[in-house]
Amino acid sequence: LRAQDIKLYFTISVLATGLVSPDDIAIHPVTKAVYVAEEDAGRISVIEGGRPVSVVNAETPIKGNDVGSAIGLRSPEGMAFDLLGNLYVVEDVAGGRLIRFAPNKLGAYKKGIVIPIPGSWNNFSWESVDVAPKGELLLAGSDAESAWSQQGAKEFSGVILYRDVEKKWWVVERRLFAGFS
């Protein structure tokens, strides 16, 4: 496409203002509302009237798979919806989690549940998540942030993980000195 032809194929307009470090966007499968992951603000927002409205943030309770109180949402990076409107979010911090937020009867996301990822992924930051129609999950991330935070050179790797319909996890790709989004 030539620059002068873009107007023939696209309409460009501002969807929202007031976003803080937007990182991902997803369309709700039922309401068709636009949701945005705002990493630096630590929240997931829905766009209403051209402005972000927080629907999940650090104050939203998250039930962990450990004993004691769970940590609130941190650095949400990737997100996706399943066909029922469950919201899946991954965190872009070392030790990031995969969290599912199920809508209540009014469609609000009032609490989250950590989905355990088996294996040694404690130093990984997750960049993206996707959900297939039958509930399969695909995650991408790396341990680069953890490696860079340590003194001296350290190798890092990127990984793509897959959870099948039977909820079994598979390593699709793991590569040294790579990052996947």
C-alpha atoms as a PDB file:
ATOM      1  CA  LEU A   1       0.000   0.000   0.000  1.00  0.00           C
ATOM      2  CA  ARG A   2       1.086   3.516  -0.716  1.00  0.00           C
ATOM      3  CA  ALA A   3       0.633   6.049   2.065  1.00  0.00           C
ATOM      4  CA  GLN A   4      -1.872   8.056   0.002  1.00  0.00           C
ATOM      5  CA  ASP A   5      -4.007   4.915  -0.501  1.00  0.00           C
ATOM      6  CA  ILE A   6      -4.408   4.114   3.200  1.00  0.00           C
ATOM      7  CA  LYS A   7      -7.538   6.271   3.507  1.00  0.00           C
ATOM      8  CA  LEU A   8      -9.182   4.072   0.864  1.00  0.00           C
ATOM      9  CA  TYR A   9      -8.813   0.975   3.064  1.00  0.00           C
ATOM     10  CA  PHE A  10      -8.702   2.170   6.667  1.00  0.00           C
ATOM     11  CA  THR A  11     -10.432   4.646   8.906  1.00  0.00           C
ATOM     12  CA  ILE A  12      -8.084   5.881  11.588  1.00  0.00           C
ATOM     13  CA  SER A  13      -9.561   7.388  14.729  1.00  0.00           C
ATOM     14  CA  VAL A  14      -8.800   7.618  18.442  1.00  0.00           C
ATOM     15  CA  LEU A  15     -10.548   4.862  20.388  1.00  0.00           C
ATOM     16  CA  ALA A  16      -9.576   6.115  23.847  1.00  0.00           C
ATOM     17  CA  THR A  17      -7.441   8.619  25.711  1.00  0.00           C
ATOM     18  CA  GLY A  18      -6.014   8.388  29.217  1.00  0.00           C
ATOM     19  CA  LEU A  19      -4.441   4.946  28.865  1.00  0.00           C
ATOM     20  CA  VAL A  20      -1.268   4.238  30.877  1.00  0.00           C
ATOM     21  CA  SER A  21       1.266   2.049  29.063  1.00  0.00           C
ATOM     22  CA  PRO A  22      -1.195  -0.054  27.033  1.00  0.00           C
ATOM     23  CA  ASP A  23       0.280  -3.448  26.198  1.00  0.00           C
ATOM     24  CA  ASP A  24      -2.456  -5.676  24.846  1.00  0.00           C
ATOM     25  CA  ILE A  25      -5.980  -5.389  23.533  1.00  0.00           C
ATOM     26  CA  ALA A  26      -8.798  -7.947  23.415  1.00  0.00           C
ATOM     27  CA  ILE A  27     -12.434  -7.933  22.349  1.00  0.00           C
ATOM     28  CA  HIS A  28     -14.952  -9.496  24.728  1.00  0.00           C
ATOM     29  CA  PRO A  29     -16.613 -12.383  22.841  1.00  0.00           C
ATOM     30  CA  VAL A  30     -20.117 -11.634  24.120  1.00  0.00           C
ATOM     31  CA  THR A  31     -20.352  -7.861  24.702  1.00  0.00           C
ATOM     32  CA  LYS A  32     -17.804  -6.912  21.980  1.00  0.00           C
ATOM     33  CA  ALA A  33     -16.358  -4.346  24.421  1.00  0.00           C
ATOM     34  CA  VAL A  34     -12.683  -3.435  23.999  1.00  0.00           C
ATOM     35  CA  TYR A  35     -10.365  -4.345  26.889  1.00  0.00           C
ATOM     36  CA  VAL A  36      -6.813  -3.066  27.333  1.00  0.00           C
ATOM     37  CA  ALA A  37      -3.970  -4.355  29.527  1.00  0.00           C
ATOM     38  CA  GLU A  38      -2.221  -1.333  31.061  1.00  0.00           C
ATOM     39  CA  GLU A  39       1.055  -2.740  32.359  1.00  0.00           C
ATOM     40  CA  ASP A  40       2.469   0.272  34.227  1.00  0.00           C
ATOM     41  CA  ALA A  41      -0.931   1.081  35.750  1.00  0.00           C
ATOM     42  CA  GLY A  42      -1.262  -2.539  36.925  1.00  0.00           C
ATOM     43  CA  ARG A  43      -4.772  -2.907  35.589  1.00  0.00           C
ATOM     44  CA  ILE A  44      -7.069  -4.241  32.905  1.00  0.00           C
ATOM     45  CA  SER A  45      -9.521  -1.643  31.652  1.00  0.00           C
ATOM     46  CA  VAL A  46     -12.590  -1.653  29.451  1.00  0.00           C
ATOM     47  CA  ILE A  47     -13.050   1.283  27.101  1.00  0.00           C
ATOM     48  CA  GLU A  48     -16.261   3.170  27.850  1.00  0.00           C
ATOM     49  CA  GLY A  49     -17.033   6.524  26.300  1.00  0.00           C
ATOM     50  CA  GLY A  50     -13.487   6.872  24.999  1.00  0.00           C
ATOM     51  CA  ARG A  51     -11.908   6.434  28.448  1.00  0.00           C
ATOM     52  CA  PRO A  52     -10.433   3.430  30.284  1.00  0.00           C
ATOM     53  CA  VAL A  53     -12.459   2.080  33.203  1.00  0.00           C
ATOM     54  CA  SER A  54     -10.575  -0.307  35.491  1.00  0.00           C
ATOM     55  CA  VAL A  55     -12.153  -3.768  35.744  1.00  0.00           C
ATOM     56  CA  VAL A  56      -9.220  -5.714  37.274  1.00  0.00           C
ATOM     57  CA  ASN A  57      -6.357  -4.194  39.284  1.00  0.00           C
ATOM     58  CA  ALA A  58      -4.011  -4.737  42.232  1.00  0.00           C
ATOM     59  CA  GLU A  59      -7.000  -4.629  44.608  1.00  0.00           C
ATOM     60  CA  THR A  60      -8.884  -7.433  42.831  1.00  0.00           C
ATOM     61  CA  PRO A  61      -8.562 -10.583  44.993  1.00  0.00           C
ATOM     62  CA  ILE A  62      -6.564 -13.394  43.415  1.00  0.00           C
ATOM     63  CA  LYS A  63      -6.634 -16.861  44.913  1.00  0.00           C
ATOM     64  CA  GLY A  64      -3.178 -18.375  44.618  1.00  0.00           C
ATOM     65  CA  ASN A  65      -2.090 -21.964  44.651  1.00  0.00           C
ATOM     66  CA  ASP A  66      -0.077 -21.323  47.803  1.00  0.00           C
ATOM     67  CA  VAL A  67      -1.015 -20.928  51.461  1.00  0.00           C
ATOM     68  CA  GLY A  68      -1.684 -17.417  52.733  1.00  0.00           C
ATOM     69  CA  SER A  69      -2.815 -14.244  51.048  1.00  0.00           C
ATOM     70  CA  ALA A  70      -2.282 -13.895  47.322  1.00  0.00           C
ATOM     71  CA  ILE A  71      -0.476 -10.979  45.723  1.00  0.00           C
ATOM     72  CA  GLY A  72      -2.650  -8.611  43.682  1.00  0.00           C
ATOM     73  CA  LEU A  73      -2.283  -8.184  39.929  1.00  0.00           C
ATOM     74  CA  ARG A  74       1.234  -7.132  38.836  1.00  0.00           C
ATOM     75  CA  SER A  75       2.299  -5.831  35.425  1.00  0.00           C
ATOM     76  CA  PRO A  76      -0.482  -7.317  33.286  1.00  0.00           C
ATOM     77  CA  GLU A  77       0.924  -7.818  29.801  1.00  0.00           C
ATOM     78  CA  GLY A  78      -0.999 -10.322  27.719  1.00  0.00           C
ATOM     79  CA  MET A  79      -4.682 -11.166  27.937  1.00  0.00           C
ATOM     80  CA  ALA A  80      -7.324 -13.143  26.077  1.00  0.00           C
ATOM     81  CA  PHE A  81     -10.932 -14.199  26.454  1.00  0.00           C
ATOM     82  CA  ASP A  82     -12.415 -17.644  26.056  1.00  0.00           C
ATOM     83  CA  LEU A  83     -15.818 -18.059  24.417  1.00  0.00           C
ATOM     84  CA  LEU A  84     -17.617 -17.789  27.788  1.00  0.00           C
ATOM     85  CA  GLY A  85     -16.054 -14.430  28.636  1.00  0.00           C
ATOM     86  CA  ASN A  86     -13.463 -15.736  31.109  1.00  0.00           C
ATOM     87  CA  LEU A  87     -10.513 -13.345  31.050  1.00  0.00           C
ATOM     88  CA  TYR A  88      -7.000 -14.818  31.081  1.00  0.00           C
ATOM     89  CA  VAL A  89      -4.123 -12.517  32.031  1.00  0.00           C
ATOM     90  CA  VAL A  90      -0.359 -13.088  32.225  1.00  0.00           C
ATOM     91  CA  GLU A  91       2.084 -10.969  34.208  1.00  0.00           C
ATOM     92  CA  ASP A  92       5.292  -9.494  32.797  1.00  0.00           C
ATOM     93  CA  VAL A  93       7.412  -9.832  35.951  1.00  0.00           C
ATOM     94  CA  ALA A  94       9.830 -12.538  37.046  1.00  0.00           C
ATOM     95  CA  GLY A  95       7.628 -15.173  38.657  1.00  0.00           C
ATOM     96  CA  GLY A  96       4.672 -13.929  36.613  1.00  0.00           C
ATOM     97  CA  ARG A  97       1.422 -15.828  36.837  1.00  0.00           C
ATOM     98  CA  LEU A  98      -1.360 -16.990  34.560  1.00  0.00           C
ATOM     99  CA  ILE A  99      -4.623 -15.803  36.107  1.00  0.00           C
ATOM    100  CA  ARG A 100      -8.236 -16.528  35.118  1.00  0.00           C
ATOM    101  CA  PHE A 101     -10.951 -14.031  36.002  1.00  0.00           C
ATOM    102  CA  ALA A 102     -14.458 -15.466  35.646  1.00  0.00           C
ATOM    103  CA  PRO A 103     -17.297 -12.980  35.187  1.00  0.00           C
ATOM    104  CA  ASN A 104     -20.014 -12.892  37.823  1.00  0.00           C
ATOM    105  CA  LYS A 105     -23.738 -12.865  36.911  1.00  0.00           C
ATOM    106  CA  LEU A 106     -23.491  -9.165  36.041  1.00  0.00           C
ATOM    107  CA  GLY A 107     -20.412  -9.703  33.872  1.00  0.00           C
ATOM    108  CA  ALA A 108     -17.978  -8.094  36.349  1.00  0.00           C
ATOM    109  CA  TYR A 109     -14.575  -9.578  37.186  1.00  0.00           C
ATOM    110  CA  LYS A 110     -14.491  -9.589  40.995  1.00  0.00           C
ATOM    111  CA  LYS A 111     -11.824 -12.236  41.693  1.00  0.00           C
ATOM    112  CA  GLY A 112      -9.111 -14.215  39.968  1.00  0.00           C
ATOM    113  CA  ILE A 113      -7.657 -17.681  40.278  1.00  0.00           C
ATOM    114  CA  VAL A 114      -4.035 -18.551  39.520  1.00  0.00           C
ATOM    115  CA  ILE A 115      -3.697 -21.363  37.011  1.00  0.00           C
ATOM    116  CA  PRO A 116      -0.645 -23.387  38.042  1.00  0.00           C
ATOM    117  CA  ILE A 117       1.963 -23.946  35.349  1.00  0.00           C
ATOM    118  CA  PRO A 118       3.935 -27.110  36.133  1.00  0.00           C
ATOM    119  CA  GLY A 119       7.691 -26.941  35.769  1.00  0.00           C
ATOM    120  CA  SER A 120      10.469 -24.533  36.681  1.00  0.00           C
ATOM    121  CA  TRP A 121       9.123 -21.223  35.429  1.00  0.00           C
ATOM    122  CA  ASN A 122       9.678 -19.152  38.620  1.00  0.00           C
ATOM    123  CA  ASN A 123      11.997 -16.679  36.865  1.00  0.00           C
ATOM    124  CA  PHE A 124       9.830 -16.283  33.774  1.00  0.00           C
ATOM    125  CA  SER A 125       7.966 -13.160  32.747  1.00  0.00           C
ATOM    126  CA  TRP A 126       4.981 -13.867  30.531  1.00  0.00           C
ATOM    127  CA  GLU A 127       4.365 -11.736  27.462  1.00  0.00           C
ATOM    128  CA  SER A 128       1.231 -13.175  25.921  1.00  0.00           C
ATOM    129  CA  VAL A 129      -1.582 -15.669  26.278  1.00  0.00           C
ATOM    130  CA  ASP A 130      -4.152 -16.951  23.826  1.00  0.00           C
ATOM    131  CA  VAL A 131      -7.180 -19.197  24.268  1.00  0.00           C
ATOM    132  CA  ALA A 132      -8.496 -21.549  21.585  1.00  0.00           C
ATOM    133  CA  PRO A 133     -12.223 -22.300  21.163  1.00  0.00           C
ATOM    134  CA  LYS A 134     -11.994 -25.600  23.091  1.00  0.00           C
ATOM    135  CA  GLY A 135     -10.086 -23.992  25.988  1.00  0.00           C
ATOM    136  CA  GLU A 136      -6.527 -24.759  24.984  1.00  0.00           C
ATOM    137  CA  LEU A 137      -3.986 -22.183  26.195  1.00  0.00           C
ATOM    138  CA  LEU A 138      -0.839 -20.854  24.578  1.00  0.00           C
ATOM    139  CA  LEU A 139       1.682 -18.825  26.615  1.00  0.00           C
ATOM    140  CA  ALA A 140       4.863 -17.055  25.547  1.00  0.00           C
ATOM    141  CA  GLY A 141       7.562 -15.542  27.738  1.00  0.00           C
ATOM    142  CA  SER A 142      11.177 -15.563  28.801  1.00  0.00           C
ATOM    143  CA  ASP A 143      13.490 -15.355  31.792  1.00  0.00           C
ATOM    144  CA  ALA A 144      15.424 -12.431  30.235  1.00  0.00           C
ATOM    145  CA  GLU A 145      14.264  -9.868  32.815  1.00  0.00           C
ATOM    146  CA  SER A 146      15.411 -12.129  35.617  1.00  0.00           C
ATOM    147  CA  ALA A 147      18.764 -12.735  33.890  1.00  0.00           C
ATOM    148  CA  TRP A 148      19.356  -9.012  33.288  1.00  0.00           C
ATOM    149  CA  SER A 149      18.608  -8.152  36.921  1.00  0.00           C
ATOM    150  CA  GLN A 150      21.572 -10.252  38.105  1.00  0.00           C
ATOM    151  CA  GLN A 151      25.186  -9.108  38.046  1.00  0.00           C
ATOM    152  CA  GLY A 152      27.304 -10.438  35.224  1.00  0.00           C
ATOM    153  CA  ALA A 153      26.292 -12.082  32.002  1.00  0.00           C
ATOM    154  CA  LYS A 154      23.741 -14.857  32.264  1.00  0.00           C
ATOM    155  CA  GLU A 155      22.049 -16.852  29.578  1.00  0.00           C
ATOM    156  CA  PHE A 156      18.316 -16.530  29.183  1.00  0.00           C
ATOM    157  CA  SER A 157      15.714 -18.365  27.174  1.00  0.00           C
ATOM    158  CA  GLY A 158      12.328 -17.834  25.638  1.00  0.00           C
ATOM    159  CA  VAL A 159       9.547 -20.386  25.799  1.00  0.00           C
ATOM    160  CA  ILE A 160       6.166 -21.157  24.291  1.00  0.00           C
ATOM    161  CA  LEU A 161       3.919 -23.370  26.408  1.00  0.00           C
ATOM    162  CA  TYR A 162       0.710 -25.124  25.374  1.00  0.00           C
ATOM    163  CA  ARG A 163      -2.075 -26.516  27.571  1.00  0.00           C
ATOM    164  CA  ASP A 164      -4.259 -28.993  25.709  1.00  0.00           C
ATOM    165  CA  VAL A 165      -7.981 -29.724  26.168  1.00  0.00           C
ATOM    166  CA  GLU A 166      -7.116 -32.324  28.824  1.00  0.00           C
ATOM    167  CA  LYS A 167      -5.209 -29.587  30.726  1.00  0.00           C
ATOM    168  CA  LYS A 168      -1.834 -31.229  30.106  1.00  0.00           C
ATOM    169  CA  TRP A 169       1.064 -28.834  29.557  1.00  0.00           C
ATOM    170  CA  TRP A 170       3.614 -29.078  26.740  1.00  0.00           C
ATOM    171  CA  VAL A 171       6.757 -27.125  25.919  1.00  0.00           C
ATOM    172  CA  VAL A 172       6.318 -26.201  22.263  1.00  0.00           C
ATOM    173  CA  GLU A 173       9.542 -24.229  21.909  1.00  0.00           C
ATOM    174  CA  ARG A 174      12.378 -23.281  24.226  1.00  0.00           C
ATOM    175  CA  ARG A 175      15.314 -21.433  22.774  1.00  0.00           C
ATOM    176  CA  LEU A 176      18.402 -19.848  24.318  1.00  0.00           C
ATOM    177  CA  PHE A 177      18.802 -16.096  23.880  1.00  0.00           C
ATOM    178  CA  ALA A 178      15.262 -15.727  22.491  1.00  0.00           C
ATOM    179  CA  GLY A 179      12.181 -13.902  23.577  1.00  0.00           C
ATOM    180  CA  PHE A 180       8.682 -14.741  22.405  1.00  0.00           C
ATOM    181  CA  SER A 181       5.583 -12.562  22.400  1.00  0.00           C
END
